């Protein structure tokens, strides 16, 4: 006997998919794909490399989303046929296969459903992530670098492009801070739930006595502004310093004279850029990130939600949102959602979609409770 009532389960799967199709607006998605395909086929597309990459990424993500919806509809149809054949032939193996397929379809529907929760004002934007080492000395700097690698690997695995914009190396090992862009549809909406203080507990590789060390790193996620946002910054409000950047460990290697530090005098907001090849490029990149941060500050002031939007993260005890414990046991746990994984190595290797999906659902639930 089957443990699943397929006469109830299959209509339930169809109903869930129908809801996702309505929220996604499949007709609008098809029109978007057609428009992007037209842009992608233009002969002069690659005359503007940045725009070409954005068009290509947007098309790839839109086609992937549409394909997943179409494939799910086909899988549900195939599932129904499979169940009918199993019943006609009294085939327990096919019935077991159908049950496994139900579980698999549910998982894919859950993943698609999470995407429908991304409806914030800036959720469709590219994201700019800044990671800063907090309390914990050299272990915290090493932790910051581990987090950077984790997010870069996640982005690579999920088809997002990345670009490191600024890197400040710690003297002994790791990073004091790093800023990088994650480009692709809904990058900000997806990654914004990662903002907060992250805590690492492990036997320190930098302690010759092998003691357990707790260290912290702050993750800030902001949306990248677009030209249509019209955030004007008077020149008199900006202080721009040019300085020489340095390579890992503070050594005089890979040095340039093109690094730029931009300070917005009215708010004290500071942005540094040093990973572009020229001072002009670093200045342009710094201005975009500065505009993004000032845009968030403006919106936060209007909504009285500055801490939530701008990420007032202290990177110390009492403020953590996720713990990565490597000793005395192995566990990564999100303290907001209670979602956890028992394999920290895979998490640090970029397997964080479970945490992100749980965070998006948690945020949506919090929003309902506040309404």
PDB file of N, CA and C in Angstrom, residues 11 15 72 85 100 120 140 169 178 183 189 199 202 267 270 275 290 294 320 338 364:
ATOM      1  N   UNK A  11      -3.512  16.807  -7.009  1.00  0.00           N
ATOM      2  CA  UNK A  11      -4.217  18.092  -7.105  1.00  0.00           C
ATOM      3  C   UNK A  11      -3.569  19.181  -6.234  1.00  0.00           C
ATOM      4  N   UNK A  15      -2.199  22.726  -7.546  1.00  0.00           N
ATOM      5  CA  UNK A  15      -2.678  23.977  -6.958  1.00  0.00           C
ATOM      6  C   UNK A  15      -1.520  24.878  -6.536  1.00  0.00           C
ATOM      7  N   UNK A  72       8.255  21.558 -14.100  1.00  0.00           N
ATOM      8  CA  UNK A  72       7.430  21.093 -12.988  1.00  0.00           C
ATOM      9  C   UNK A  72       6.055  20.651 -13.475  1.00  0.00           C
ATOM     10  N   UNK A  85      -0.229   3.774 -14.027  1.00  0.00           N
ATOM     11  CA  UNK A  85       0.407   2.529 -14.477  1.00  0.00           C
ATOM     12  C   UNK A  85       0.702   1.603 -13.299  1.00  0.00           C
ATOM     13  N   UNK A 100       8.782   8.906  -4.250  1.00  0.00           N
ATOM     14  CA  UNK A 100      10.037   9.671  -4.225  1.00  0.00           C
ATOM     15  C   UNK A 100       9.921  10.920  -5.091  1.00  0.00           C
ATOM     16  N   UNK A 120      10.277  43.124  -2.407  1.00  0.00           N
ATOM     17  CA  UNK A 120      10.696  44.407  -1.849  1.00  0.00           C
ATOM     18  C   UNK A 120      11.092  45.394  -2.933  1.00  0.00           C
ATOM     19  N   UNK A 140      39.272  36.456  13.678  1.00  0.00           N
ATOM     20  CA  UNK A 140      38.162  37.186  13.074  1.00  0.00           C
ATOM     21  C   UNK A 140      38.502  37.589  11.639  1.00  0.00           C
ATOM     22  N   UNK A 169      43.557  43.970   3.622  1.00  0.00           N
ATOM     23  CA  UNK A 169      44.147  42.773   4.223  1.00  0.00           C
ATOM     24  C   UNK A 169      44.596  43.018   5.657  1.00  0.00           C
ATOM     25  N   UNK A 178      36.240  43.510   3.215  1.00  0.00           N
ATOM     26  CA  UNK A 178      36.187  43.294   1.775  1.00  0.00           C
ATOM     27  C   UNK A 178      34.809  43.709   1.287  1.00  0.00           C
ATOM     28  N   UNK A 183      26.117  40.169  -8.985  1.00  0.00           N
ATOM     29  CA  UNK A 183      25.228  40.668 -10.030  1.00  0.00           C
ATOM     30  C   UNK A 183      24.332  39.567 -10.573  1.00  0.00           C
ATOM     31  N   UNK A 189      17.608  40.919  -3.064  1.00  0.00           N
ATOM     32  CA  UNK A 189      16.515  40.331  -2.305  1.00  0.00           C
ATOM     33  C   UNK A 189      16.893  38.992  -1.711  1.00  0.00           C
ATOM     34  N   UNK A 199      29.145  34.370  13.783  1.00  0.00           N
ATOM     35  CA  UNK A 199      30.019  33.976  14.898  1.00  0.00           C
ATOM     36  C   UNK A 199      30.656  32.627  14.606  1.00  0.00           C
ATOM     37  N   UNK A 202      35.883  27.733  17.125  1.00  0.00           N
ATOM     38  CA  UNK A 202      36.772  26.666  16.657  1.00  0.00           C
ATOM     39  C   UNK A 202      38.063  26.657  17.471  1.00  0.00           C
ATOM     40  N   UNK A 267      27.080  62.766   6.574  1.00  0.00           N
ATOM     41  CA  UNK A 267      26.682  61.541   7.290  1.00  0.00           C
ATOM     42  C   UNK A 267      27.864  60.763   7.860  1.00  0.00           C
ATOM     43  N   UNK A 270      31.742  56.284   4.782  1.00  0.00           N
ATOM     44  CA  UNK A 270      33.050  56.137   4.121  1.00  0.00           C
ATOM     45  C   UNK A 270      33.024  54.921   3.208  1.00  0.00           C
ATOM     46  N   UNK A 275      40.434  47.973  -6.029  1.00  0.00           N
ATOM     47  CA  UNK A 275      40.658  46.796  -6.854  1.00  0.00           C
ATOM     48  C   UNK A 275      40.523  47.035  -8.349  1.00  0.00           C
ATOM     49  N   UNK A 290      28.688  54.553  -2.707  1.00  0.00           N
ATOM     50  CA  UNK A 290      28.292  55.656  -1.828  1.00  0.00           C
ATOM     51  C   UNK A 290      26.836  56.030  -2.085  1.00  0.00           C
ATOM     52  N   UNK A 294      23.781  55.883   0.606  1.00  0.00           N
ATOM     53  CA  UNK A 294      23.005  57.083   0.924  1.00  0.00           C
ATOM     54  C   UNK A 294      21.532  56.897   0.560  1.00  0.00           C
ATOM     55  N   UNK A 320      24.734  38.345  17.384  1.00  0.00           N
ATOM     56  CA  UNK A 320      24.943  37.404  16.284  1.00  0.00           C
ATOM     57  C   UNK A 320      23.643  36.844  15.739  1.00  0.00           C
ATOM     58  N   UNK A 338      16.237  29.116  13.207  1.00  0.00           N
ATOM     59  CA  UNK A 338      16.507  27.797  13.785  1.00  0.00           C
ATOM     60  C   UNK A 338      16.958  26.783  12.733  1.00  0.00           C
ATOM     61  N   UNK A 364       9.524  37.124   5.583  1.00  0.00           N
ATOM     62  CA  UNK A 364       8.146  37.297   5.112  1.00  0.00           C
ATOM     63  C   UNK A 364       7.157  37.112   6.267  1.00  0.00           C
TER      64      UNK A 364
END
